[in-house]
Structures are given as structure tokens and as C-alpha cells.
Amino acid sequence: MLKRLYDWVMGWTESRYATPALFLLALAESSFFPVPPDVLLIALAISLPQRALFYAAVCSVGSVAGGIIGYVIGLEFYELVGHRIIEFYSVTDQFDYVGGQYRENAFWAIAIAGFTPVPYKVFTIAAGVFQIPFITLVSASLLGRSGRFFLVGGMISIFGPAIKTFIDRYFNILSVVFVVLLVLGSVVVKLVLNR
């Protein structure tokens, strides 16, 4: 089933509706859909490297909007729909873990999750269930999701189609490096502000 969904997503690369499809895919993936928008983002950016950053922006806006939908699902419709999404992905244990992370630092939990390959919908739905402030969800999503998509778009914009193999092979490592840099940056900012 996932292979068919992947092929369906890739079919949009040749369509004149590729940009709206990218937006809708990013929106859906942040709240319920299983295929990440990166596959379409990479395909579109490679086909038109000069528009790679534009596609990254479309993907970011769609993903943050989808995160808001996930938040509303968690806040208002968890019993009706949200728990089914969590069960579908078999992430009930992780969902409880996310709640614990939110008690420690919701902003960084969301920002880091937004960048990693972890199913982001778990975090957006959990943000609603655990009643994380809406502004925290939006600002952390902007940081994490934009960081993820602009890294991909920027690399393709700079290095062209040859970077695709590198991104495919090392995406998880790149995600970890970015998260480490993000955490180190926040530590440095805290140290500077506490002087």
C-alpha cells in the first residue's frame, strides 16, 4: 500500500498541479497521511533547481498548516478521529512518551520532531491532546519544518541533482546533526542571556 501511495505522490511531479499537490501533501502528512512530502519536494526541486527554495517554502507552509489541523484533531476530535490515527501508525507508546517530553519542554520537542523523520502527526495531535499553547506549536513547527525543508531545498539549489543520492543516503544523519546544532545553539543563547 505504501509503495502505491509513493508512486501516486511521485506521479504529481509531471503535473501542472505539482505545486498545489506539494502543499496538500505537506498539509496532510502533518496531520494524518503516511507519505512524507520530502519525496515530492526533492523530485520537484531536482526538476527545477532554481525553484528549490520556493518549493521548500510551499512545503513548509503546508506542513505548518497541517500541524494546526493535527493540533485541532488532538484538541477537539481525539476520541472521534485522533486515537485512530495514532493506533493506525502503532505509536501509542510513543504518544505517551511525547506527552512526557511536552511537560519538559514542548517547544524543543516539537521543533526537533519537525526536523526528524519521526511521524510529525504524532507530535501535532499530541500537542492538542496535552493542550500545548497554540503559539508554541506554530513557532516550533515553523522552526523545525522550515529547517528540514529548506535544508533539502537549499542543498539542491546549491549542488543540483547530484545531491539527491547524498540526501537519500544520509538524511537521518543530517537530521541528527541538525538537531545537535539546534540544541547547542539554544544552550549558547541561554548562556549568553544569563550573563
Tab-separated table of C-alpha atoms in Angstrom:
chain	number	residue	atom	x	y	z
A	1	MET	CA	0.000	0.000	0.000
A	2	LEU	CA	2.791	2.442	0.891
A	3	LYS	CA	4.534	1.725	-2.425
A	4	ARG	CA	1.313	2.569	-4.308
A	5	LEU	CA	0.945	5.800	-2.299
A	6	TYR	CA	4.586	6.654	-3.009
A	7	ASP	CA	4.100	6.065	-6.741
A	8	TRP	CA	0.923	8.167	-6.665
A	9	VAL	CA	2.805	11.013	-4.976
A	10	MET	CA	5.650	10.801	-7.498
A	11	GLY	CA	3.104	10.922	-10.318
A	12	TRP	CA	2.423	14.554	-9.400
A	13	THR	CA	5.922	15.637	-10.463
A	14	GLU	CA	4.845	15.801	-14.106
A	15	SER	CA	1.560	17.570	-13.412
A	16	ARG	CA	0.864	21.262	-13.784
A	17	TYR	CA	-0.720	20.928	-10.342
A	18	ALA	CA	2.558	19.823	-8.763
A	19	THR	CA	2.864	22.894	-6.503
A	20	PRO	CA	-0.662	22.642	-5.038
A	21	ALA	CA	-0.104	18.877	-4.677
A	22	LEU	CA	3.095	19.562	-2.718
A	23	PHE	CA	1.227	21.959	-0.411
A	24	LEU	CA	-1.618	19.485	0.153
A	25	LEU	CA	0.757	16.566	0.693
A	26	ALA	CA	2.709	18.534	3.313
A	27	LEU	CA	-0.564	19.582	4.958
A	28	ALA	CA	-1.920	16.016	5.037
A	29	GLU	CA	1.338	14.436	6.240
A	30	SER	CA	1.461	16.670	9.321
A	31	SER	CA	-1.967	15.521	10.453
A	32	PHE	CA	-2.751	12.025	9.082
A	33	PHE	CA	-1.116	10.958	5.760
A	34	PRO	CA	1.758	8.399	5.788
A	35	VAL	CA	3.960	9.577	2.879
A	36	PRO	CA	6.331	12.448	3.777
A	37	PRO	CA	6.350	15.452	1.440
A	38	ASP	CA	10.131	15.212	1.041
A	39	VAL	CA	9.764	12.749	-1.833
A	40	LEU	CA	7.767	15.221	-3.935
A	41	LEU	CA	9.841	18.192	-2.728
A	42	ILE	CA	13.071	16.502	-3.829
A	43	ALA	CA	11.623	15.453	-7.194
A	44	LEU	CA	10.284	18.944	-7.952
A	45	ALA	CA	13.423	20.705	-6.726
A	46	ILE	CA	15.640	18.464	-8.841
A	47	SER	CA	13.483	19.064	-11.915
A	48	LEU	CA	13.744	22.854	-11.389
A	49	PRO	CA	16.710	23.603	-9.052
A	50	GLN	CA	16.205	27.365	-9.459
A	51	ARG	CA	12.789	26.951	-7.756
A	52	ALA	CA	14.019	24.620	-4.997
A	53	LEU	CA	13.695	27.255	-2.259
A	54	PHE	CA	10.214	28.179	-3.478
A	55	TYR	CA	9.180	24.525	-3.209
A	56	ALA	CA	10.729	24.377	0.278
A	57	ALA	CA	8.607	27.396	1.279
A	58	VAL	CA	5.425	25.805	-0.122
A	59	CYS	CA	6.221	22.595	1.745
A	60	SER	CA	6.906	24.499	4.996
A	61	VAL	CA	3.663	26.483	4.882
A	62	GLY	CA	1.649	23.375	4.041
A	63	SER	CA	3.282	21.392	6.814
A	64	VAL	CA	2.678	24.066	9.467
A	65	ALA	CA	-0.952	24.368	8.322
A	66	GLY	CA	-1.265	20.587	8.576
A	67	GLY	CA	0.260	20.736	12.038
A	68	ILE	CA	-2.532	23.109	13.033
A	69	ILE	CA	-5.076	20.591	11.721
A	70	GLY	CA	-3.342	17.856	13.741
A	71	TYR	CA	-3.493	20.108	16.794
A	72	VAL	CA	-7.250	20.627	16.323
A	73	ILE	CA	-7.721	16.869	15.879
A	74	GLY	CA	-5.955	16.293	19.187
A	75	LEU	CA	-7.696	19.138	20.995
A	76	GLU	CA	-11.268	18.635	19.800
A	77	PHE	CA	-11.570	15.298	17.978
A	78	TYR	CA	-9.148	12.901	19.660
A	79	GLU	CA	-11.800	10.414	20.732
A	80	LEU	CA	-13.512	10.546	17.341
A	81	VAL	CA	-10.504	10.512	14.985
A	82	GLY	CA	-7.181	11.192	16.705
A	83	HIS	CA	-6.769	7.935	18.580
A	84	ARG	CA	-7.466	6.004	15.360
A	85	ILE	CA	-4.636	7.825	13.611
A	86	ILE	CA	-2.272	7.044	16.494
A	87	GLU	CA	-3.356	3.382	16.511
A	88	PHE	CA	-3.035	3.143	12.710
A	89	TYR	CA	0.644	4.073	12.973
A	90	SER	CA	1.136	1.768	16.012
A	91	VAL	CA	2.686	4.607	18.036
A	92	THR	CA	0.573	4.526	21.203
A	93	ASP	CA	3.651	4.078	23.431
A	94	GLN	CA	5.480	6.880	21.629
A	95	PHE	CA	2.405	9.066	22.026
A	96	ASP	CA	2.632	8.737	25.816
A	97	TYR	CA	6.372	9.444	25.629
A	98	VAL	CA	5.658	12.628	23.658
A	99	GLY	CA	3.357	13.770	26.474
A	100	GLY	CA	6.277	13.429	28.882
A	101	GLN	CA	8.536	15.392	26.541
A	102	TYR	CA	5.950	18.155	26.363
A	103	ARG	CA	5.988	18.502	30.144
A	104	GLU	CA	9.755	19.040	29.999
A	105	ASN	CA	9.978	21.425	27.034
A	106	ALA	CA	7.197	21.448	24.458
A	107	PHE	CA	8.847	23.958	22.128
A	108	TRP	CA	12.033	21.936	21.611
A	109	ALA	CA	10.185	18.621	21.465
A	110	ILE	CA	8.047	19.932	18.588
A	111	ALA	CA	10.910	21.738	16.807
A	112	ILE	CA	13.184	18.703	16.913
A	113	ALA	CA	10.392	16.330	15.875
A	114	GLY	CA	9.555	18.656	12.979
A	115	PHE	CA	13.005	18.136	11.570
A	116	THR	CA	13.442	14.423	12.093
A	117	PRO	CA	11.899	11.524	10.149
A	118	VAL	CA	9.630	10.736	13.140
A	119	PRO	CA	5.923	10.848	12.106
A	120	TYR	CA	5.201	14.511	12.787
A	121	LYS	CA	1.459	13.889	13.106
A	122	VAL	CA	2.121	12.141	16.439
A	123	PHE	CA	3.518	15.413	17.794
A	124	THR	CA	0.860	17.683	16.330
A	125	ILE	CA	-2.035	15.553	17.567
A	126	ALA	CA	-0.332	15.168	20.954
A	127	ALA	CA	0.091	18.948	21.159
A	128	GLY	CA	-3.692	19.263	21.053
A	129	VAL	CA	-4.331	16.390	23.457
A	130	PHE	CA	-1.844	17.740	26.014
A	131	GLN	CA	-3.090	21.307	25.410
A	132	ILE	CA	0.244	22.827	24.449
A	133	PRO	CA	-0.143	26.571	23.799
A	134	PHE	CA	-1.074	27.148	20.161
A	135	ILE	CA	1.711	29.703	19.644
A	136	THR	CA	4.258	27.130	20.860
A	137	LEU	CA	3.051	24.627	18.271
A	138	VAL	CA	3.141	27.156	15.425
A	139	SER	CA	6.518	28.734	16.263
A	140	ALA	CA	8.231	25.377	16.911
A	141	SER	CA	6.695	23.924	13.733
A	142	LEU	CA	7.954	26.887	11.717
A	143	LEU	CA	11.460	26.335	13.038
A	144	GLY	CA	11.576	22.545	12.690
A	145	ARG	CA	9.661	22.053	9.472
A	146	SER	CA	11.201	25.030	7.664
A	147	GLY	CA	14.650	23.913	8.781
A	148	ARG	CA	14.050	20.468	7.360
A	149	PHE	CA	12.590	21.521	4.016
A	150	PHE	CA	14.924	24.486	3.429
A	151	LEU	CA	17.941	22.275	4.129
A	152	VAL	CA	16.797	19.902	1.381
A	153	GLY	CA	15.791	22.732	-0.985
A	154	GLY	CA	18.975	24.686	-0.270
A	155	MET	CA	21.233	21.710	-0.921
A	156	ILE	CA	19.504	21.013	-4.229
A	157	SER	CA	19.593	24.703	-5.141
A	158	ILE	CA	23.346	24.850	-4.499
A	159	PHE	CA	24.519	21.412	-5.643
A	160	GLY	CA	21.853	20.478	-8.188
A	161	PRO	CA	20.513	16.989	-8.943
A	162	ALA	CA	23.766	15.265	-7.899
A	163	ILE	CA	22.899	15.893	-4.232
A	164	LYS	CA	19.818	13.618	-4.359
A	165	THR	CA	21.816	10.443	-3.724
A	166	PHE	CA	23.617	12.100	-0.818
A	167	ILE	CA	20.326	13.283	0.737
A	168	ASP	CA	18.725	9.856	0.267
A	169	ARG	CA	21.680	8.062	1.808
A	170	TYR	CA	22.422	10.415	4.728
A	171	PHE	CA	19.096	12.070	5.566
A	172	ASN	CA	18.870	10.506	9.039
A	173	ILE	CA	22.455	11.508	9.870
A	174	LEU	CA	21.836	15.033	8.565
A	175	SER	CA	18.736	15.199	10.769
A	176	VAL	CA	20.717	14.207	13.855
A	177	VAL	CA	23.474	16.732	13.070
A	178	PHE	CA	20.886	19.491	12.631
A	179	VAL	CA	19.190	18.589	15.921
A	180	VAL	CA	22.543	18.616	17.749
A	181	LEU	CA	23.332	22.033	16.265
A	182	LEU	CA	19.850	23.261	17.225
A	183	VAL	CA	20.296	22.127	20.833
A	184	LEU	CA	23.830	23.539	21.037
A	185	GLY	CA	22.570	26.823	19.632
A	186	SER	CA	19.861	27.032	22.282
A	187	VAL	CA	22.411	26.288	25.031
A	188	VAL	CA	24.682	29.054	23.729
A	189	VAL	CA	21.766	31.505	23.592
A	190	LYS	CA	20.786	30.638	27.191
A	191	LEU	CA	24.388	31.081	28.370
A	192	VAL	CA	24.670	34.455	26.647
A	193	LEU	CA	21.319	35.649	28.030
A	194	ASN	CA	22.189	34.538	31.594
A	195	ARG	CA	25.411	36.561	31.723
